[in-house]
PDB file of C-alpha atoms in Angstrom:
ATOM      1  CA  ALA K   1       1.684 -32.599   1.502  1.00  0.00           C
ATOM      2  CA  GLN K   2       4.283 -34.984   0.228  1.00  0.00           C
ATOM      3  CA  LYS K   3       7.944 -34.193   0.778  1.00  0.00           C
ATOM      4  CA  ILE K   4      11.236 -35.840  -0.172  1.00  0.00           C
ATOM      5  CA  THR K   5      14.455 -35.211   1.755  1.00  0.00           C
ATOM      6  CA  GLN K   6      17.925 -36.049   0.500  1.00  0.00           C
ATOM      7  CA  THR K   7      20.403 -35.033   3.164  1.00  0.00           C
ATOM      8  CA  GLN K   8      23.628 -35.722   1.234  1.00  0.00           C
ATOM      9  CA  PRO K   9      24.433 -32.869  -1.170  1.00  0.00           C
ATOM     10  CA  GLY K  10      27.540 -34.744  -2.322  1.00  0.00           C
ATOM     11  CA  MET K  11      28.965 -38.236  -2.020  1.00  0.00           C
ATOM     12  CA  PHE K  12      32.269 -39.760  -3.077  1.00  0.00           C
ATOM     13  CA  VAL K  13      33.004 -43.428  -3.729  1.00  0.00           C
ATOM     14  CA  GLN K  14      35.913 -45.418  -5.099  1.00  0.00           C
ATOM     15  CA  GLU K  15      35.409 -47.284  -8.314  1.00  0.00           C
ATOM     16  CA  LYS K  16      34.130 -50.856  -7.754  1.00  0.00           C
ATOM     17  CA  GLU K  17      32.877 -50.101  -4.246  1.00  0.00           C
ATOM     18  CA  ALA K  18      29.220 -49.885  -3.155  1.00  0.00           C
ATOM     19  CA  VAL K  19      27.551 -46.630  -2.144  1.00  0.00           C
ATOM     20  CA  THR K  20      24.256 -45.794  -0.451  1.00  0.00           C
ATOM     21  CA  LEU K  21      22.330 -42.618  -1.264  1.00  0.00           C
ATOM     22  CA  ASP K  22      19.819 -41.614   1.391  1.00  0.00           C
ATOM     23  CA  CYS K  23      16.197 -40.641   0.856  1.00  0.00           C
ATOM     24  CA  THR K  24      13.431 -40.075   3.391  1.00  0.00           C
ATOM     25  CA  TYR K  25       9.882 -39.152   2.535  1.00  0.00           C
ATOM     26  CA  ASP K  26       6.787 -37.819   4.171  1.00  0.00           C
ATOM     27  CA  THR K  27       3.254 -38.599   3.082  1.00  0.00           C
ATOM     28  CA  SER K  28      -0.110 -39.192   4.680  1.00  0.00           C
ATOM     29  CA  ASP K  29      -1.169 -41.574   1.913  1.00  0.00           C
ATOM     30  CA  GLN K  30      -1.064 -45.326   2.411  1.00  0.00           C
ATOM     31  CA  SER K  31      -0.455 -45.916  -1.290  1.00  0.00           C
ATOM     32  CA  TYR K  32       2.490 -44.361  -3.074  1.00  0.00           C
ATOM     33  CA  GLY K  33       5.427 -45.102  -5.333  1.00  0.00           C
ATOM     34  CA  LEU K  34       9.082 -44.239  -4.889  1.00  0.00           C
ATOM     35  CA  PHE K  35      11.447 -43.642  -7.788  1.00  0.00           C
ATOM     36  CA  TRP K  36      15.118 -42.946  -8.297  1.00  0.00           C
ATOM     37  CA  TYR K  37      16.401 -41.006 -11.293  1.00  0.00           C
ATOM     38  CA  LYS K  38      19.936 -40.297 -12.484  1.00  0.00           C
ATOM     39  CA  GLN K  39      20.783 -36.985 -14.118  1.00  0.00           C
ATOM     40  CA  PRO K  40      24.212 -36.863 -15.806  1.00  0.00           C
ATOM     41  CA  SER K  41      25.788 -33.565 -16.755  1.00  0.00           C
ATOM     42  CA  SER K  42      23.986 -33.795 -20.115  1.00  0.00           C
ATOM     43  CA  GLY K  43      20.782 -33.008 -18.212  1.00  0.00           C
ATOM     44  CA  GLU K  44      18.489 -35.871 -19.139  1.00  0.00           C
ATOM     45  CA  MET K  45      16.651 -37.637 -16.306  1.00  0.00           C
ATOM     46  CA  ILE K  46      17.144 -41.399 -16.501  1.00  0.00           C
ATOM     47  CA  PHE K  47      14.773 -43.717 -14.614  1.00  0.00           C
ATOM     48  CA  LEU K  48      16.629 -46.249 -12.448  1.00  0.00           C
ATOM     49  CA  ILE K  49      14.284 -48.085 -10.107  1.00  0.00           C
ATOM     50  CA  TYR K  50      10.752 -48.118  -8.671  1.00  0.00           C
ATOM     51  CA  GLN K  51       9.328 -49.317  -5.337  1.00  0.00           C
ATOM     52  CA  GLY K  52       5.621 -49.495  -4.573  1.00  0.00           C
ATOM     53  CA  SER K  53       4.479 -48.909  -1.027  1.00  0.00           C
ATOM     54  CA  TYR K  54       2.822 -52.326  -0.879  1.00  0.00           C
ATOM     55  CA  ASP K  55       5.721 -54.225  -2.409  1.00  0.00           C
ATOM     56  CA  GLU K  56       7.009 -56.702   0.145  1.00  0.00           C
ATOM     57  CA  GLN K  57      10.395 -57.190  -1.468  1.00  0.00           C
ATOM     58  CA  ASN K  58      13.002 -54.514  -2.026  1.00  0.00           C
ATOM     59  CA  ALA K  59      13.273 -53.564  -5.684  1.00  0.00           C
ATOM     60  CA  THR K  60      16.414 -54.474  -7.622  1.00  0.00           C
ATOM     61  CA  GLU K  61      17.545 -53.533 -11.136  1.00  0.00           C
ATOM     62  CA  GLY K  62      20.982 -54.771 -12.058  1.00  0.00           C
ATOM     63  CA  ARG K  63      23.516 -52.924  -9.891  1.00  0.00           C
ATOM     64  CA  TYR K  64      20.779 -50.801  -8.311  1.00  0.00           C
ATOM     65  CA  SER K  65      18.749 -51.851  -5.314  1.00  0.00           C
ATOM     66  CA  LEU K  66      16.354 -49.939  -3.132  1.00  0.00           C
ATOM     67  CA  ASN K  67      16.539 -50.390   0.629  1.00  0.00           C
ATOM     68  CA  PHE K  68      12.912 -49.718   1.515  1.00  0.00           C
ATOM     69  CA  GLN K  69      12.093 -49.272   5.215  1.00  0.00           C
ATOM     70  CA  LYS K  70       8.443 -48.303   5.343  1.00  0.00           C
ATOM     71  CA  ALA K  71       8.212 -47.720   9.088  1.00  0.00           C
ATOM     72  CA  ARG K  72      11.134 -45.308   8.927  1.00  0.00           C
ATOM     73  CA  LYS K  73       9.858 -43.774   5.665  1.00  0.00           C
ATOM     74  CA  SER K  74      13.171 -44.258   3.971  1.00  0.00           C
ATOM     75  CA  ALA K  75      14.009 -45.459   0.462  1.00  0.00           C
ATOM     76  CA  ASN K  76      17.773 -45.491   0.093  1.00  0.00           C
ATOM     77  CA  LEU K  77      19.415 -46.324  -3.224  1.00  0.00           C
ATOM     78  CA  VAL K  78      22.314 -48.762  -3.155  1.00  0.00           C
ATOM     79  CA  ILE K  79      24.671 -48.853  -6.126  1.00  0.00           C
ATOM     80  CA  SER K  80      26.980 -51.842  -6.127  1.00  0.00           C
ATOM     81  CA  ALA K  81      30.316 -52.071  -7.928  1.00  0.00           C
ATOM     82  CA  SER K  82      30.429 -48.349  -8.786  1.00  0.00           C
ATOM     83  CA  GLN K  83      31.646 -47.347 -12.223  1.00  0.00           C
ATOM     84  CA  LEU K  84      33.079 -44.047 -13.427  1.00  0.00           C
ATOM     85  CA  GLY K  85      29.939 -43.580 -15.530  1.00  0.00           C
ATOM     86  CA  ASP K  86      27.841 -43.541 -12.360  1.00  0.00           C
ATOM     87  CA  SER K  87      29.098 -40.037 -11.589  1.00  0.00           C
ATOM     88  CA  ALA K  88      25.954 -37.916 -11.807  1.00  0.00           C
ATOM     89  CA  MET K  89      23.197 -36.247  -9.824  1.00  0.00           C
ATOM     90  CA  TYR K  90      20.720 -38.674  -8.275  1.00  0.00           C
ATOM     91  CA  PHE K  91      17.146 -37.742  -7.417  1.00  0.00           C
ATOM     92  CA  CYS K  92      14.672 -39.550  -5.227  1.00  0.00           C
ATOM     93  CA  ALA K  93      11.024 -38.928  -6.126  1.00  0.00           C
ATOM     94  CA  MET K  94       7.572 -39.954  -4.949  1.00  0.00           C
ATOM     95  CA  ARG K  95       4.087 -40.054  -6.371  1.00  0.00           C
ATOM     96  CA  GLU K  96       1.007 -40.729  -4.317  1.00  0.00           C
ATOM     97  CA  GLY K  97      -1.673 -43.169  -5.416  1.00  0.00           C
ATOM     98  CA  ALA K  98      -2.193 -46.904  -5.626  1.00  0.00           C
ATOM     99  CA  PRO K  99      -1.385 -48.970  -8.720  1.00  0.00           C
ATOM    100  CA  GLY K 100      -4.109 -48.286 -11.246  1.00  0.00           C
ATOM    101  CA  GLU K 101      -5.037 -44.921  -9.777  1.00  0.00           C
ATOM    102  CA  THR K 102      -4.483 -41.753 -11.747  1.00  0.00           C
ATOM    103  CA  SER K 103      -4.833 -39.403  -8.844  1.00  0.00           C
ATOM    104  CA  GLY K 104      -1.697 -37.744  -7.566  1.00  0.00           C
ATOM    105  CA  SER K 105       0.171 -38.463 -10.759  1.00  0.00           C
ATOM    106  CA  ARG K 106       2.814 -35.801 -10.237  1.00  0.00           C
ATOM    107  CA  LEU K 107       6.311 -36.667  -9.072  1.00  0.00           C
ATOM    108  CA  THR K 108       7.721 -34.798  -6.097  1.00  0.00           C
ATOM    109  CA  PHE K 109      11.515 -34.703  -6.159  1.00  0.00           C
ATOM    110  CA  GLY K 110      14.168 -34.220  -3.524  1.00  0.00           C
ATOM    111  CA  GLU K 111      17.042 -31.816  -4.024  1.00  0.00           C
ATOM    112  CA  GLY K 112      19.395 -34.509  -5.201  1.00  0.00           C
ATOM    113  CA  THR K 113      22.787 -35.987  -4.314  1.00  0.00           C
ATOM    114  CA  GLN K 114      25.831 -35.392  -6.503  1.00  0.00           C
ATOM    115  CA  LEU K 115      27.752 -38.668  -6.705  1.00  0.00           C
ATOM    116  CA  THR K 116      31.391 -38.703  -7.768  1.00  0.00           C
ATOM    117  CA  VAL K 117      33.107 -41.998  -8.513  1.00  0.00           C
ATOM    118  CA  ASN K 118      36.873 -41.830  -8.169  1.00  0.00           C
ATOM    119  CA  PRO K 119      39.216 -44.117 -10.144  1.00  0.00           C
TER     120      PRO K 119
ATOM    121  CA  GLY F   1      11.843 -46.512 -30.270  1.00  0.00           C
ATOM    122  CA  ALA F   2      12.248 -42.767 -30.045  1.00  0.00           C
ATOM    123  CA  GLY F   3      12.261 -41.131 -26.643  1.00  0.00           C
ATOM    124  CA  VAL F   4      10.712 -37.874 -25.527  1.00  0.00           C
ATOM    125  CA  SER F   5      11.954 -34.971 -27.601  1.00  0.00           C
ATOM    126  CA  GLN F   6      11.878 -31.266 -26.762  1.00  0.00           C
ATOM    127  CA  THR F   7      12.491 -28.230 -28.892  1.00  0.00           C
ATOM    128  CA  PRO F   8      14.281 -25.932 -28.792  1.00  0.00           C
ATOM    129  CA  SER F   9      17.114 -27.245 -26.663  1.00  0.00           C
ATOM    130  CA  ASN F  10      18.061 -23.689 -25.736  1.00  0.00           C
ATOM    131  CA  LYS F  11      16.047 -20.492 -25.840  1.00  0.00           C
ATOM    132  CA  VAL F  12      17.267 -17.030 -24.983  1.00  0.00           C
ATOM    133  CA  THR F  13      14.645 -14.309 -24.828  1.00  0.00           C
ATOM    134  CA  GLU F  14      14.276 -10.794 -23.529  1.00  0.00           C
ATOM    135  CA  LYS F  15      12.243  -9.933 -20.494  1.00  0.00           C
ATOM    136  CA  GLY F  16       8.626  -9.337 -21.442  1.00  0.00           C
ATOM    137  CA  LYS F  17       8.635 -11.520 -24.546  1.00  0.00           C
ATOM    138  CA  TYR F  18       6.442 -14.550 -25.257  1.00  0.00           C
ATOM    139  CA  VAL F  19       7.931 -18.034 -25.650  1.00  0.00           C
ATOM    140  CA  GLU F  20       6.673 -21.455 -26.654  1.00  0.00           C
ATOM    141  CA  LEU F  21       8.361 -24.703 -25.679  1.00  0.00           C
ATOM    142  CA  ARG F  22       7.450 -27.927 -27.463  1.00  0.00           C
ATOM    143  CA  CYS F  23       7.342 -31.513 -26.234  1.00  0.00           C
ATOM    144  CA  ASP F  24       6.887 -34.637 -28.352  1.00  0.00           C
ATOM    145  CA  PRO F  25       6.172 -37.625 -26.062  1.00  0.00           C
ATOM    146  CA  ILE F  26       6.854 -41.291 -26.627  1.00  0.00           C
ATOM    147  CA  SER F  27       4.364 -42.699 -29.102  1.00  0.00           C
ATOM    148  CA  GLY F  28       1.405 -44.282 -27.354  1.00  0.00           C
ATOM    149  CA  HIS F  29       1.950 -42.551 -24.030  1.00  0.00           C
ATOM    150  CA  THR F  30      -1.272 -40.943 -22.907  1.00  0.00           C
ATOM    151  CA  ALA F  31       0.117 -39.070 -19.904  1.00  0.00           C
ATOM    152  CA  LEU F  32       2.355 -36.030 -20.359  1.00  0.00           C
ATOM    153  CA  TYR F  33       3.980 -33.866 -17.684  1.00  0.00           C
ATOM    154  CA  TRP F  34       5.847 -30.587 -17.555  1.00  0.00           C
ATOM    155  CA  TYR F  35       8.379 -29.830 -14.836  1.00  0.00           C
ATOM    156  CA  ARG F  36      10.690 -26.901 -14.195  1.00  0.00           C
ATOM    157  CA  GLN F  37      14.197 -27.351 -12.805  1.00  0.00           C
ATOM    158  CA  SER F  38      16.105 -24.416 -11.387  1.00  0.00           C
ATOM    159  CA  LEU F  39      19.861 -24.604 -10.972  1.00  0.00           C
ATOM    160  CA  GLY F  40      20.908 -26.952  -8.168  1.00  0.00           C
ATOM    161  CA  GLN F  41      17.391 -28.132  -7.409  1.00  0.00           C
ATOM    162  CA  GLY F  42      15.138 -31.042  -8.227  1.00  0.00           C
ATOM    163  CA  PRO F  43      12.425 -30.700 -10.848  1.00  0.00           C
ATOM    164  CA  GLU F  44       9.161 -29.078  -9.761  1.00  0.00           C
ATOM    165  CA  PHE F  45       5.842 -30.142 -11.194  1.00  0.00           C
ATOM    166  CA  LEU F  46       3.954 -27.720 -13.416  1.00  0.00           C
ATOM    167  CA  ILE F  47       1.124 -29.534 -15.212  1.00  0.00           C
ATOM    168  CA  TYR F  48      -0.100 -33.018 -16.126  1.00  0.00           C
ATOM    169  CA  PHE F  49      -2.144 -34.001 -19.175  1.00  0.00           C
ATOM    170  CA  GLN F  50      -4.131 -37.191 -19.535  1.00  0.00           C
ATOM    171  CA  GLY F  51      -4.953 -37.307 -23.226  1.00  0.00           C
ATOM    172  CA  THR F  52      -5.948 -33.846 -24.407  1.00  0.00           C
ATOM    173  CA  GLY F  53      -7.093 -32.492 -21.070  1.00  0.00           C
ATOM    174  CA  ALA F  54      -5.090 -30.947 -18.261  1.00  0.00           C
ATOM    175  CA  ALA F  55      -5.793 -33.300 -15.363  1.00  0.00           C
ATOM    176  CA  ASP F  56      -3.748 -31.269 -12.888  1.00  0.00           C
ATOM    177  CA  ASP F  57      -2.434 -27.747 -13.509  1.00  0.00           C
ATOM    178  CA  SER F  58      -1.908 -26.854  -9.870  1.00  0.00           C
ATOM    179  CA  GLY F  59       1.852 -26.459 -10.323  1.00  0.00           C
ATOM    180  CA  LEU F  60       1.649 -23.579 -12.803  1.00  0.00           C
ATOM    181  CA  PRO F  61       3.122 -20.600 -10.913  1.00  0.00           C
ATOM    182  CA  ASN F  62       0.777 -17.927 -12.270  1.00  0.00           C
ATOM    183  CA  ASP F  63      -1.468 -17.071 -15.191  1.00  0.00           C
ATOM    184  CA  ARG F  64       1.462 -16.196 -17.450  1.00  0.00           C
ATOM    185  CA  PHE F  65       2.006 -19.918 -17.871  1.00  0.00           C
ATOM    186  CA  PHE F  66      -0.283 -22.005 -20.048  1.00  0.00           C
ATOM    187  CA  ALA F  67       0.025 -25.393 -21.751  1.00  0.00           C
ATOM    188  CA  VAL F  68      -1.951 -27.222 -24.402  1.00  0.00           C
ATOM    189  CA  ARG F  69      -2.074 -30.698 -25.887  1.00  0.00           C
ATOM    190  CA  PRO F  70      -4.773 -30.380 -28.559  1.00  0.00           C
ATOM    191  CA  GLU F  71      -4.482 -33.810 -30.168  1.00  0.00           C
ATOM    192  CA  GLY F  72      -3.317 -35.808 -27.196  1.00  0.00           C
ATOM    193  CA  SER F  73       0.255 -36.085 -28.424  1.00  0.00           C
ATOM    194  CA  VAL F  74       2.522 -33.022 -28.813  1.00  0.00           C
ATOM    195  CA  SER F  75       2.277 -30.438 -26.068  1.00  0.00           C
ATOM    196  CA  THR F  76       3.287 -26.791 -26.005  1.00  0.00           C
ATOM    197  CA  LEU F  77       4.136 -24.836 -22.873  1.00  0.00           C
ATOM    198  CA  LYS F  78       3.513 -21.132 -23.369  1.00  0.00           C
ATOM    199  CA  ILE F  79       4.933 -18.377 -21.208  1.00  0.00           C
ATOM    200  CA  GLN F  80       3.725 -14.795 -21.621  1.00  0.00           C
ATOM    201  CA  ARG F  81       5.542 -11.638 -20.501  1.00  0.00           C
ATOM    202  CA  THR F  82       8.626 -13.603 -19.468  1.00  0.00           C
ATOM    203  CA  GLU F  83      10.515 -12.577 -16.352  1.00  0.00           C
ATOM    204  CA  ARG F  84      14.126 -13.238 -15.360  1.00  0.00           C
ATOM    205  CA  GLY F  85      12.856 -15.598 -12.658  1.00  0.00           C
ATOM    206  CA  ASP F  86      11.424 -17.852 -15.375  1.00  0.00           C
ATOM    207  CA  SER F  87      14.968 -18.825 -16.362  1.00  0.00           C
ATOM    208  CA  ALA F  88      15.297 -22.573 -15.789  1.00  0.00           C
ATOM    209  CA  VAL F  89      15.355 -25.910 -17.573  1.00  0.00           C
ATOM    210  CA  TYR F  90      11.871 -26.996 -18.580  1.00  0.00           C
ATOM    211  CA  LEU F  91      11.521 -30.754 -18.632  1.00  0.00           C
ATOM    212  CA  CYS F  92       8.804 -32.756 -20.305  1.00  0.00           C
ATOM    213  CA  ALA F  93       8.012 -36.361 -19.390  1.00  0.00           C
ATOM    214  CA  SER F  94       5.586 -38.950 -20.645  1.00  0.00           C
ATOM    215  CA  SER F  95       4.165 -42.113 -19.184  1.00  0.00           C
ATOM    216  CA  LEU F  96       2.166 -45.018 -20.554  1.00  0.00           C
ATOM    217  CA  ASP F  97      -0.770 -43.713 -18.572  1.00  0.00           C
ATOM    218  CA  GLY F  98      -1.264 -41.599 -15.500  1.00  0.00           C
ATOM    219  CA  THR F  99      -1.438 -44.409 -12.999  1.00  0.00           C
ATOM    220  CA  ALA F 100       0.934 -44.519 -10.091  1.00  0.00           C
ATOM    221  CA  THR F 101       2.787 -47.626 -11.250  1.00  0.00           C
ATOM    222  CA  TYR F 102       4.404 -46.455 -14.417  1.00  0.00           C
ATOM    223  CA  GLU F 103       7.635 -44.540 -14.538  1.00  0.00           C
ATOM    224  CA  GLN F 104       7.873 -41.232 -16.320  1.00  0.00           C
ATOM    225  CA  TYR F 105      10.353 -40.908 -19.189  1.00  0.00           C
ATOM    226  CA  PHE F 106      11.962 -37.515 -19.466  1.00  0.00           C
ATOM    227  CA  GLY F 107      13.120 -35.514 -22.438  1.00  0.00           C
ATOM    228  CA  PRO F 108      16.432 -33.630 -22.591  1.00  0.00           C
ATOM    229  CA  GLY F 109      14.814 -30.365 -21.538  1.00  0.00           C
ATOM    230  CA  THR F 110      14.714 -26.831 -22.875  1.00  0.00           C
ATOM    231  CA  ARG F 111      17.038 -24.380 -21.186  1.00  0.00           C
ATOM    232  CA  LEU F 112      15.256 -21.027 -21.055  1.00  0.00           C
ATOM    233  CA  THR F 113      17.255 -17.897 -20.329  1.00  0.00           C
ATOM    234  CA  VAL F 114      15.440 -14.602 -19.887  1.00  0.00           C
ATOM    235  CA  THR F 115      17.730 -11.595 -20.161  1.00  0.00           C
TER     236      THR F 115
END
């Protein structure tokens, strides 16, 4: 069974600094995808970044990058130049299956990390 | 274009009553998902539709929960004989299709409170 672990219930960072949010995963599948979502206090889940298990390069999207270490089964999110609007809950999630496959379409989420950006 | 919408945004009901929660996915998205999020936790999968059919309903907690998507667009999650433990935020998401590559876009959720 797939499992996502986020060991940091809360993190604090100063505005304009970088922060790393940890995520480790467990799966027996060779093909899977890793996702990060942001959930502000309004409640909506906002997609941030995706990493496929066969992708050779770490994914980047603007200020977000994913530090993917396959052998260690970790997929940490790095936010550079933090902004006050980055304060939110962050969830790491995984779905099993290779690109093009519909099997294992569900997302399995971790318990989240509450990030607070201080001015 | 319009995102995923869910109605109602809040629902308060008495224990034992029946409720329906509605999800309107992004136009053209064939895959639709329901998740449940309890306070302080990550969302938990309930059911996944590919088109009109439920491709995976293994996350439904018991037979009081049922969902339909009769025309392959709007979906309704139905909960019979509600219990206080059903109180949570119910999130709907849609995806271009059900393949592993595409991200899921979430709606704002319906907060269900069973008194």
